[in-house]
Amino acid sequence: MLNALFMELNSSCPIPISQYPHVLLAHGGGGRLMHQLIGKMFLAAFRNPLLETQHDSTVVALTGKRLAFTTDSYVVRPLFFPGGDVGSLAVHGTVNDLAMSGARPLYLSAAFIIEEGLPMETLWKIACSMQQAAQRCGVQIITGDTKVVDKGKGDGVFINTAGIGVVEHGQNVAPQNVRAGDAVLVSGDVGRHGMSIMAAREGLQFESAIESDSAPVHEMVLDLLRAGVEIHCLRDLTRGGLASALNEIAEAARVRIEVGEKSIPVREDVHAACEMLGLDPLHVACEGRLVAFVAARDGERALKIMRRHTLGAQSATIGRVAESAAPLVTMKSAIGASRVLDMPSGEQLPRIC
Amino acid sequence: MLNALFMELNSSCPIPISQYPHVLLAHGGGGRLMHQLIGKMFLAAFRNPLLETQHDSTVVALTGKRLAFTTDSYVVRPLFFPGGDVGSLAVHGTVNDLAMSGARPLYLSAAFIIEEGLPMETLWKIACSMQQAAQRCGVQIITGDTKVVDKGKGDGVFINTAGIGVVEHGQNVAPQNVRAGDAVLVSGDVGRHGMSIMAAREGLQFESAIESDSAPVHEMVLDLLRAGVEIHCLRDLTRGGLASALNEIAEAARVRIEVGEKSIPVREDVHAACEMLGLDPLHVACEGRLVAFVAARDGERALKIMRRHTLGAQSATIGRVAESAAPLVTMKSAIGASRVLDMPSGEQLPRIC
């Protein structure tokens, strides 16, 4: 097996070079191109069943318990934005990825790639923000790394956080478990984080400032689990937004997901800002929102539990899962017409996380 | 306590801004400036007993067993160098950090920050190299992340690997455990990785190519543990080289470490290259070498076990630990004179890992 893999690795690049000789910004955008890069290159190279679960975090059986393990780098620009900064985002994002496996987040690592010349005060502000976020999330940053790259070879600071959590229940929360009949719930209004970053970056002025929704959602998830809600899958709505999350899950579970446009909460100002920039709010990232797939009979109860949280007050049931010959996401419009909701192909909003 | 910490975090930056208003390349160099940045800023912000162990990886008791957790980002330039590349380095480095806690490395994460425009073939080569290194180390890459930053805001590709290992023995391998009488061993010739990078970068031609020593040392460590050698501390000799590692340990254990210059293996060509560039080989990084502090009575046995490995064939006993009022590293020269071996203050070799 080892020899076979070596041979394969020595074969040529699995991304068609004639079409994509170089990595594009779009390859990091959460859309089709990113999925192609991950699927054809990284999954092919690192091939193993654990990686192939393709979930926000990977669960391993270790020392008799199940642990979740995840990693994310944060390259958001600007470093500070309404409602957050790269430091708190790096904590919330990784805490949320652990929660998406139903794990209780415990420990984070923090690795900094700093561009030479970054003001020392800026780094301190970011470190403080990370610590405050970690305290609020009940996690500890227990290991770290510091690298500095020459001026012009980085962009202020990039932060990687990896995380470890413990799965304390018997459920297996993973996209492969979604099945026909499942209720689909979203934990609040979508698209706010991405639009907050865009507004900050472009200096756009809206009637009211759009604040990022960056926040940790693990308490809400743990409450659902404690209440015994049968959760089939959870996903946080980061790059590529709700549309990408739904398409990823439809593909993993080989199902059709039907959602209603009217039932998906989008704030008025986010809607207006998206319209102005020609964006679909369903493609825009959140950093404190999740989509939950739960057993049909638990749908109402899950909604109540989610709404009890400040973060989940606007939770809504947005659709259901149906059998399908091919994976598909469809959306019924306000006037009743049904259309395919695709994932974005490339990068609409670079470096929003 | 939470309130007290919040207050403290809102205080001003703990690095003297008048002296260091900006982050310098030297803050990532493995010397005094980096230790100041980590100690005064990150340890102060993230304060917790686990982080304060300041070891290459942090050991946590979880689900009844001890796990080691570590992270490192790799920003080496050039991406490919004699004896390795950023991909294999990212695997070896993190595997070695886990081994430094006496852990058996199990799982890695892989997070890529790619600069727009990186040739797709380059990324594939690096991914293949990572996989081959992971297979040789017996670890699996089970979770990952892909980010792309705009051209001119990165440098090819930066890779972060975090790692999880399991501590399967009863020993506590940590710098605080070093004590007077301990034997100090090094697992081979030092300074090779750094000089290999410098030669590749500067286009220097030596009589023979200097190849990086990048390699995984965990098997050697596990052999020492299986043989029941009483290991007090292990450290791999990365940024800042042997001199930094010894000084870090002397400070953590509050001891004096005495080494003999003649007993430290340095290859002739590395020595010559260092002389040409005005560098001290004891300040130059390795990526496949460790220093081991073992109980005096186990010194000879440990040396034999280390020499049995291809990687450790040149292992040597280089000194011993003595009581001291203040932490100190001293080196006896070939002619018998003793001098203080300090850690470098700043950055002699930027971006060697």
XYZ file of C-alpha atoms in Angstrom:
706
model
C 0.000 0.000 0.000
C 2.836 2.299 0.894
C 4.533 1.687 -2.421
C 1.341 2.202 -4.314
C 0.833 5.533 -2.631
C 4.389 6.643 -3.307
C 3.916 5.893 -6.971
C 0.751 7.838 -7.067
C 2.332 10.789 -5.306
C 5.074 10.897 -7.858
C 2.466 11.257 -10.552
C 1.650 14.655 -11.929
C -0.412 17.351 -10.274
C -4.079 16.336 -10.118
C -5.363 19.881 -10.724
C -5.454 20.497 -14.513
C -2.417 22.716 -14.973
C -3.531 23.956 -18.363
C -6.611 25.414 -16.721
C -5.138 26.463 -13.369
C -1.356 26.819 -13.643
C -1.330 28.981 -10.501
C -3.284 29.214 -7.272
C -5.944 31.929 -7.482
C -7.558 33.917 -4.701
C -10.696 31.986 -5.614
C -9.011 28.770 -4.452
C -9.440 30.041 -0.905
C -12.955 31.368 -1.261
C -15.069 28.529 0.047
C -16.639 27.797 -3.326
C -16.236 25.164 -6.021
C -12.604 25.972 -6.776
C -11.605 25.563 -3.137
C -13.441 22.271 -2.920
C -11.673 21.095 -6.049
C -8.276 22.068 -4.641
C -8.948 20.333 -1.335
C -10.511 17.271 -2.896
C -8.125 16.672 -5.778
C -4.938 17.787 -4.102
C -4.966 17.558 -0.327
C -7.373 14.662 0.109
C -5.540 12.812 -2.648
C -2.130 13.416 -1.104
C -2.987 12.862 2.555
C -5.602 10.203 1.919
C -6.967 8.582 5.065
C -10.470 7.773 6.292
C -10.349 10.328 9.098
C -9.498 13.209 6.794
C -12.104 12.047 4.330
C -14.927 12.756 6.772
C -14.387 16.364 5.557
C -16.018 17.838 8.595
C -15.166 21.092 10.386
C -13.230 19.045 12.903
C -12.114 15.418 12.866
C -13.116 13.040 15.643
C -10.652 10.368 16.742
C -11.041 7.637 19.312
C -8.156 8.121 21.684
C -7.546 6.662 25.102
C -11.082 5.321 25.222
C -12.794 8.641 24.520
C -13.579 10.594 21.392
C -11.590 13.734 20.753
C -12.197 16.382 18.111
C -9.224 18.050 16.413
C -9.330 21.023 14.042
C -7.202 23.810 12.581
C -7.818 27.147 10.886
C -5.644 30.027 9.803
C -7.053 33.540 9.968
C -5.915 36.023 7.337
C -8.761 38.543 7.635
C -8.171 42.062 6.399
C -8.503 44.542 8.111
C -7.240 43.135 11.411
C -9.908 45.074 13.345
C -13.485 45.370 12.126
C -16.875 46.292 13.601
C -17.761 43.558 16.080
C -14.387 41.858 16.307
C -10.803 41.441 15.239
C -8.507 38.713 13.943
C -7.752 37.575 17.507
C -11.296 36.968 18.721
C -12.177 35.549 15.292
C -9.310 33.031 15.585
C -10.705 31.829 18.909
C -14.396 31.778 17.925
C -13.745 30.113 14.581
C -11.837 27.184 16.021
C -14.153 26.812 19.021
C -17.043 26.665 16.550
C -15.317 24.074 14.363
C -14.955 21.825 17.416
C -18.590 22.412 18.342
C -19.651 21.293 14.857
C -18.582 17.750 15.848
C -20.608 18.088 19.030
C -17.403 18.412 21.037
C -16.827 20.503 24.123
C -13.885 22.770 23.205
C -11.006 22.520 25.690
C -7.618 23.586 24.404
C -6.317 25.855 21.648
C -2.922 26.481 20.142
C -1.999 29.926 18.836
C 0.585 30.377 16.093
C 1.458 33.851 14.833
C 3.056 34.713 11.489
C 3.932 38.364 11.968
C 5.072 40.744 9.240
C 8.163 42.655 10.241
C 7.120 46.188 11.180
C 3.766 45.360 12.771
C 3.210 47.876 15.572
C 3.879 46.170 18.892
C 0.702 47.728 20.334
C -1.353 46.081 17.606
C 0.000 42.667 18.499
C -0.761 43.271 22.178
C -4.344 44.307 21.409
C -4.825 41.147 19.370
C -3.323 38.914 22.074
C -5.615 40.508 24.674
C -8.621 40.031 22.444
C -7.729 36.348 21.987
C -7.425 35.842 25.714
C -10.755 37.531 26.436
C -12.439 35.427 23.773
C -10.820 32.265 25.152
C -12.028 33.056 28.657
C -15.569 33.637 27.453
C -15.445 30.333 25.587
C -14.013 28.443 28.557
C -10.952 27.281 26.605
C -7.263 27.642 27.338
C -4.498 28.555 24.899
C -1.836 26.072 25.958
C 0.788 26.029 23.210
C 1.991 28.479 20.606
C 4.506 29.593 18.028
C 5.870 32.906 16.808
C 7.357 33.494 13.378
C 8.332 36.799 11.805
C 8.592 37.270 8.034
C 10.237 40.150 6.172
C 8.284 43.322 5.465
C 6.317 42.829 2.254
C 6.161 39.038 2.655
C 3.159 38.941 4.977
C 0.284 41.263 5.850
C 0.334 42.441 9.443
C -0.330 39.163 11.167
C -1.778 35.785 10.242
C -2.955 33.597 13.115
C -3.441 29.856 13.165
C -5.419 28.251 15.941
C -5.765 24.495 16.237
C -8.141 23.080 18.805
C -8.901 19.967 20.813
C -12.308 19.137 22.217
C -13.889 16.145 23.863
C -17.047 14.425 22.616
C -18.996 13.597 25.770
C -22.130 12.048 24.264
C -22.952 9.052 22.179
C -24.111 10.824 19.039
C -22.149 10.900 15.817
C -22.556 14.399 14.391
C -21.311 14.346 10.799
C -22.567 15.286 7.327
C -22.852 11.635 6.274
C -25.665 11.157 8.819
C -28.120 13.576 7.273
C -31.192 11.767 5.938
C -34.496 12.421 4.245
C -36.994 14.011 6.594
C -34.452 15.918 8.700
C -35.432 19.424 9.738
C -32.972 22.154 8.717
C -32.490 25.007 11.180
C -30.323 28.095 11.066
C -29.311 29.846 14.283
C -29.844 33.451 13.204
C -29.568 36.024 10.443
C -26.932 35.252 7.818
C -24.283 37.218 5.937
C -23.438 39.737 8.615
C -19.738 38.951 9.152
C -18.819 39.165 5.479
C -20.667 42.430 4.968
C -19.110 43.918 8.086
C -15.640 43.172 6.684
C -16.535 44.493 3.230
C -17.929 47.692 4.697
C -14.823 48.197 6.845
C -12.516 47.462 3.932
C -14.216 49.579 1.321
C -15.073 52.382 3.707
C -18.727 51.940 2.868
C -21.176 53.877 5.004
C -24.541 52.329 5.655
C -27.325 53.862 7.727
C -26.164 51.801 10.688
C -22.821 50.045 11.114
C -23.029 46.351 10.269
C -21.312 44.481 13.083
C -19.796 41.055 12.578
C -21.737 38.170 14.097
C -18.439 36.590 15.259
C -19.297 34.599 18.399
C -18.898 31.140 19.908
C -21.846 28.799 19.319
C -20.676 25.800 21.357
C -22.962 26.435 24.345
C -25.985 26.292 22.077
C -24.778 23.009 20.617
C -24.064 21.507 24.026
C -27.571 22.497 25.165
C -29.086 20.674 22.185
C -27.042 17.590 23.008
C -27.856 17.718 26.717
C -31.546 17.896 25.840
C -31.145 14.719 23.827
C -31.984 16.288 20.466
C -31.000 13.836 17.735
C -28.508 15.939 15.771
C -27.398 14.511 12.448
C -25.132 17.304 11.312
C -23.957 20.774 12.263
C -21.977 23.240 10.188
C -20.947 26.811 10.829
C -21.618 29.189 7.970
C -18.160 30.539 7.205
C -16.556 30.951 3.748
C -19.139 30.463 1.034
C -21.975 31.157 3.484
C -25.179 29.168 3.910
C -25.211 28.145 0.244
C -21.813 26.426 0.449
C -22.622 24.726 3.755
C -25.869 23.282 2.384
C -24.223 22.114 -0.830
C -21.336 20.466 1.026
C -23.771 18.569 3.201
C -26.050 17.615 0.316
C -23.028 16.144 -1.451
C -21.685 14.287 1.580
C -25.093 12.804 2.452
C -26.287 12.347 -1.172
C -29.597 14.057 -0.448
C -31.664 16.954 -1.648
C -32.032 19.887 0.739
C -35.088 22.098 0.211
C -35.127 25.517 1.815
C -37.575 28.424 1.696
C -36.137 31.827 0.848
C -38.628 33.656 3.076
C -37.704 31.606 6.111
C -33.974 32.435 5.989
C -33.289 35.410 8.271
C -31.323 38.221 6.584
C -31.082 41.616 8.220
C -32.472 44.537 6.238
C -29.168 46.422 6.211
C -27.228 43.319 5.181
C -29.697 42.740 2.385
C -29.324 46.331 1.176
C -25.523 46.209 1.358
C -25.458 42.947 -0.570
C -27.688 44.397 -3.233
C -25.442 47.425 -3.567
C -22.385 45.187 -4.081
C -24.154 42.617 -6.242
C -23.759 39.814 -3.706
C -26.132 37.085 -2.605
C -26.384 37.114 1.206
C -26.619 33.311 1.125
C -23.054 33.253 -0.237
C -21.704 35.598 2.416
C -19.870 34.276 5.481
C -21.053 34.392 9.075
C -18.784 33.632 12.047
C -21.386 32.976 14.716
C -24.078 31.071 12.893
C -24.704 27.410 12.297
C -27.018 25.226 10.320
C -28.376 22.194 12.175
C -29.848 19.017 10.693
C -31.974 17.270 13.300
C -34.375 14.335 13.279
C -37.806 15.524 12.091
C -39.502 14.760 15.404
C -36.957 16.929 17.280
C -37.225 19.968 14.988
C -39.609 22.044 17.093
C -37.825 21.262 20.332
C -34.418 22.118 18.849
C -35.753 25.460 17.630
C -36.971 26.348 21.116
C -33.635 25.469 22.687
C -31.708 27.492 20.121
C -33.966 30.519 20.539
C -33.325 30.551 24.276
C -29.753 31.663 23.608
C -29.050 35.354 22.953
C -27.043 34.215 19.939
C -29.887 32.085 18.679
C -32.860 34.366 19.314
C -33.495 34.659 15.564
C -33.196 30.922 14.907
C -35.502 29.601 12.229
C -36.514 26.374 10.563
C -35.539 26.962 6.962
C -36.297 23.684 5.257
C -36.106 19.920 5.204
C -34.190 17.081 3.626
C -35.615 14.915 0.855
C -34.508 11.758 -0.943
C -32.723 12.427 -4.190
C -30.976 10.584 -6.976
C -28.338 13.309 -7.053
C -27.214 15.750 -4.346
C -28.974 19.071 -4.743
C -30.017 22.189 -2.846
C -33.211 23.878 -3.972
C -34.786 27.078 -2.737
C -38.402 28.113 -2.983
C -38.709 31.843 -3.633
C -41.210 34.205 -2.023
C -43.546 33.746 -4.994
C -43.303 29.958 -4.837
C -40.892 29.227 -7.679
C -38.175 26.700 -6.936
C -34.575 27.143 -8.099
C -31.245 25.426 -7.566
C -29.132 27.099 -4.881
C -25.566 26.511 -5.993
C -22.356 27.194 -4.136
C -20.361 30.149 -5.425
C -17.705 29.037 -7.884
C -14.923 31.208 -6.669
C -14.028 34.103 -4.466
C -16.510 36.883 -3.995
C -15.143 38.148 -0.724
C -11.435 37.507 -0.339
C -9.894 37.276 3.127
C -12.974 37.652 5.257
C -11.649 35.137 7.805
C -9.612 36.478 38.941
C -11.360 37.050 35.650
C -11.865 40.710 36.438
C -8.302 41.110 37.569
C -7.085 39.631 34.309
C -9.354 41.825 32.222
C -7.963 44.872 33.959
C -4.466 43.762 33.328
C -5.192 43.070 29.674
C -6.506 46.566 29.251
C -3.211 47.898 30.517
C -0.596 49.037 28.078
C 1.665 46.858 25.975
C 4.202 45.049 28.169
C 7.008 45.320 25.586
C 8.698 48.727 25.986
C 7.307 50.631 23.011
C 9.966 53.314 23.143
C 12.572 50.620 22.517
C 10.585 48.308 20.218
C 7.702 50.207 18.604
C 7.492 47.544 15.878
C 8.042 43.824 15.560
C 11.487 43.078 14.130
C 12.673 40.030 12.232
C 14.782 39.359 15.332
C 11.583 38.796 17.334
C 11.217 35.516 15.461
C 14.842 34.435 15.637
C 14.884 32.110 18.620
C 17.081 34.432 20.680
C 16.579 36.836 23.579
C 14.182 39.125 21.717
C 11.871 36.261 20.838
C 11.902 35.019 24.405
C 11.063 38.513 25.603
C 8.161 38.769 23.157
C 6.783 35.376 24.142
C 7.331 35.875 27.851
C 6.136 39.438 28.247
C 3.378 39.390 25.683
C 1.937 35.965 24.958
C 2.528 34.314 28.321
C 1.213 37.452 30.016
C -1.900 37.571 27.863
C -2.750 33.867 27.767
C -1.486 33.117 31.276
C -2.182 29.580 32.438
C -0.074 26.903 34.117
C -0.072 24.627 31.076
C 1.276 27.297 28.738
C 3.838 28.310 31.339
C 5.589 24.966 31.105
C 7.112 26.548 27.955
C 8.010 23.237 26.461
C 8.059 22.225 22.799
C 4.669 20.631 23.320
C 2.213 20.862 26.187
C 1.029 17.763 28.001
C -2.559 17.624 29.258
C -4.335 14.947 31.227
C -7.374 14.080 29.184
C -9.734 11.156 29.488
C -7.384 9.447 31.927
C -4.320 9.589 29.679
C -1.723 12.208 28.960
C -1.786 13.863 25.564
C 0.808 16.183 24.064
C -0.326 19.114 21.896
C 1.880 21.416 19.854
C 1.841 23.858 16.940
C 4.394 25.385 14.585
C 4.223 27.495 11.473
C 6.819 27.010 8.770
C 7.900 30.057 6.773
C 11.231 28.760 5.460
C 12.696 30.386 2.375
C 13.432 28.916 -0.163
C 10.593 26.368 -0.150
C 12.944 23.631 -1.420
C 16.472 23.234 -0.094
C 19.149 20.517 -0.069
C 17.833 17.695 2.103
C 14.227 18.806 2.352
C 11.442 21.267 1.709
C 8.837 23.216 3.651
C 6.454 20.233 3.534
C 8.697 17.576 5.062
C 10.031 20.175 7.500
C 6.482 20.958 8.655
C 5.925 17.278 9.430
C 9.317 16.576 11.039
C 9.260 19.743 13.133
C 5.897 19.032 14.710
C 6.585 15.316 15.149
C 9.808 16.292 16.932
C 8.046 18.803 19.183
C 5.684 16.047 20.318
C 8.622 13.698 20.882
C 10.254 16.315 23.111
C 7.508 15.613 25.662
C 8.180 11.913 25.326
C 4.948 11.491 23.384
C 4.255 9.112 20.532
C 3.112 11.368 17.655
C -0.269 10.339 16.229
C -2.150 13.037 14.365
C -1.264 16.227 12.548
C -3.271 19.094 11.138
C -2.088 20.921 8.019
C -3.063 24.531 7.360
C -1.845 26.310 4.240
C -1.593 30.060 3.716
C -0.920 30.286 0.004
C 0.133 33.412 -1.872
C -1.975 33.986 -4.964
C 0.069 32.964 -7.992
C 1.923 30.022 -6.431
C 2.463 27.454 -9.193
C -0.011 24.618 -8.724
C 2.777 22.077 -9.333
C 4.766 23.528 -6.432
C 1.844 23.050 -4.068
C 1.427 19.458 -5.246
C 5.114 18.697 -4.702
C 4.882 20.080 -1.188
C 1.710 18.123 -0.396
C 3.366 14.916 -1.632
C 6.450 15.606 0.426
C 4.289 16.114 3.516
C 2.498 12.852 2.947
C 5.707 10.914 2.446
C 7.168 12.425 5.605
C 3.972 11.656 7.534
C 4.060 8.026 6.387
C 7.673 7.633 7.447
C 6.823 9.124 10.833
C 3.761 6.928 11.278
C 1.416 9.895 11.704
C -1.760 10.849 9.878
C -2.791 14.297 8.666
C -6.426 14.289 9.691
C -7.646 17.879 9.463
C -6.650 20.929 7.465
C -7.330 24.407 6.198
C -6.607 26.339 3.010
C -6.347 30.110 2.804
C -5.186 32.195 -0.145
C -3.845 35.738 0.282
C -3.317 38.349 -2.427
C -0.081 38.389 -4.400
C 2.510 40.379 -2.468
C 0.858 39.679 0.900
C 2.468 36.289 1.487
C 5.536 34.445 0.221
C 4.719 31.325 -1.754
C 3.237 29.234 1.014
C 3.324 29.193 4.795
C 2.324 25.932 6.475
C 1.113 25.399 10.011
C 1.060 21.927 11.474
C -0.364 21.243 14.901
C 0.089 17.803 16.411
C -1.349 15.440 18.983
C 0.618 12.658 20.610
C 0.048 10.275 23.467
C 2.375 9.922 26.451
C 2.511 6.201 27.131
C 4.977 6.072 30.009
C 5.112 7.394 33.557
C 7.963 9.853 33.124
C 7.521 13.600 33.138
C 9.877 14.962 30.494
C 10.114 18.735 30.977
C 12.801 21.386 31.442
C 11.854 21.949 35.083
C 13.053 18.421 35.912
C 16.680 18.923 34.975
C 18.918 18.691 38.040
C 22.562 18.837 39.079
C 24.460 15.772 37.965
C 22.419 15.125 34.807
C 24.356 14.030 31.749
C 23.874 16.201 28.652
C 23.812 14.414 25.298
C 23.399 15.669 21.768
C 22.144 13.336 19.041
C 24.513 14.352 16.241
C 26.386 17.163 14.536
C 24.820 20.595 14.923
C 24.148 23.575 12.668
C 23.559 21.701 9.437
C 19.962 22.748 8.672
C 20.608 26.467 9.053
C 23.734 26.370 6.906
C 21.961 24.340 4.245
C 19.271 27.047 4.003
C 21.801 29.871 3.989
C 23.818 28.201 1.265
C 20.700 27.629 -0.846
C 19.501 31.184 -0.303
C 22.758 32.972 -0.948
C 23.823 30.667 -3.745
C 26.967 29.813 -1.816
C 29.061 26.981 -3.188
C 30.959 24.836 -0.756
C 33.159 21.903 -1.646
C 30.262 19.566 -0.953
C 26.590 20.495 -0.676
C 25.469 20.878 2.915
C 22.233 18.939 3.291
C 19.685 19.791 5.945
C 19.505 17.371 8.872
C 15.685 17.608 8.810
C 14.408 14.274 10.147
C 12.052 12.829 12.744
C 13.696 11.912 16.064
C 10.715 10.363 17.826
C 11.816 6.744 17.355
C 15.072 7.473 19.121
C 13.175 9.070 22.004
C 10.726 6.183 22.252
C 13.650 3.747 22.349
C 15.199 5.629 25.272
C 11.876 5.542 27.112
C 11.278 1.859 26.370
C 14.738 1.081 27.769
C 13.745 2.835 30.980
C 16.326 5.611 30.685
C 15.430 8.313 33.203
C 14.977 11.306 30.906
C 14.631 14.653 32.611
C 14.371 16.840 29.553
C 14.549 16.762 25.768
C 14.694 19.665 23.359
C 15.154 19.808 19.626
C 17.739 22.279 18.418
C 15.728 24.542 16.141
C 15.824 28.358 16.057
C 18.738 29.663 18.102
C 20.491 26.298 17.892
C 22.144 24.388 20.724
C 23.052 27.594 22.561
C 19.423 28.735 22.831
C 18.173 25.297 23.840
C 20.733 25.022 26.633
C 20.020 28.538 27.885
C 16.255 27.972 27.882
C 16.676 24.827 29.929
C 19.201 26.373 32.329
C 16.689 29.155 32.980
C 13.698 26.869 33.425
C 15.565 24.514 35.774
C 17.668 27.221 37.516
C 20.869 25.282 36.989
C 24.287 25.698 35.429
C 24.989 23.620 32.330
C 28.650 22.951 31.569
C 29.583 21.736 28.099
C 32.885 21.020 26.411
C 33.482 22.656 23.032
C 35.552 19.713 21.747
C 32.791 17.222 22.497
C 30.092 18.998 20.434
C 29.995 17.450 16.945
C 30.176 20.019 14.139
C 30.869 18.900 10.598
C 33.979 20.331 8.976
C 32.064 21.900 6.076
C 29.477 23.434 8.426
C 32.271 24.846 10.529
C 33.947 26.362 7.466
C 30.681 27.823 6.152
C 29.911 29.344 9.551
C 33.342 30.896 9.709
C 32.912 32.378 6.259
C 29.601 33.978 7.296
C 30.729 34.984 10.772
C 28.287 32.656 12.518
C 28.676 30.436 15.553
C 27.520 26.891 14.686
C 26.112 26.580 18.207
C 23.624 29.341 17.314
C 22.570 27.706 14.052
C 19.377 25.634 13.827
C 19.108 21.903 13.259
C 15.846 20.127 12.398
C 16.766 16.560 13.258
C 18.849 16.924 16.410
C 17.979 16.916 20.067
C 19.681 17.545 23.349
C 18.832 15.064 26.117
C 19.237 15.526 29.850
C 19.300 12.135 31.559
C 20.039 10.919 35.068
C 23.820 10.605 35.522
C 23.718 6.833 35.983
C 21.865 6.406 32.664
C 24.213 8.589 30.602
C 26.312 5.831 29.055
C 23.340 3.615 28.344
C 21.438 6.466 26.717
C 24.397 7.249 24.484
C 24.532 3.651 23.276
C 20.830 3.603 22.459
C 21.031 6.882 20.585
C 24.059 5.767 18.571
C 22.191 2.689 17.397
C 19.946 4.903 15.255
C 21.192 6.062 11.860
C 20.118 9.542 12.886
C 22.017 9.307 16.151
C 25.239 7.632 15.003
C 27.224 10.758 15.892
C 25.597 11.191 19.311
C 27.905 12.520 21.998
C 27.949 13.344 25.676
C 28.696 17.051 25.689
C 28.545 18.002 29.351
C 26.768 17.863 32.665
C 24.527 19.883 34.907
C 25.765 21.577 38.087
C 24.122 23.442 40.943
C 24.099 27.173 40.509
C 22.850 30.290 42.241
C 21.881 31.687 38.845
C 21.028 29.920 35.571
C 24.060 29.786 33.324
C 25.582 27.879 30.413
C 29.361 27.641 30.334
C 31.608 26.096 27.705
C 35.145 24.851 28.146
C 37.228 25.570 25.056
C 39.743 23.218 23.460
C 42.545 24.860 25.450
C 40.650 24.539 28.723
C 39.367 28.085 29.221
C 35.746 28.409 30.311
C 33.365 31.043 28.903
C 29.689 31.845 29.115
C 27.701 30.455 26.182
C 24.892 32.941 25.705
C 21.848 32.667 23.470
C 21.931 34.909 20.413
C 20.144 38.194 21.065
C 18.329 38.454 17.812
C 18.044 37.081 14.343
C 21.103 35.781 12.616
C 19.331 33.527 10.186
C 15.861 34.706 9.321
C 13.245 32.239 8.128
C 15.194 29.026 8.362
C 12.107 27.133 9.520
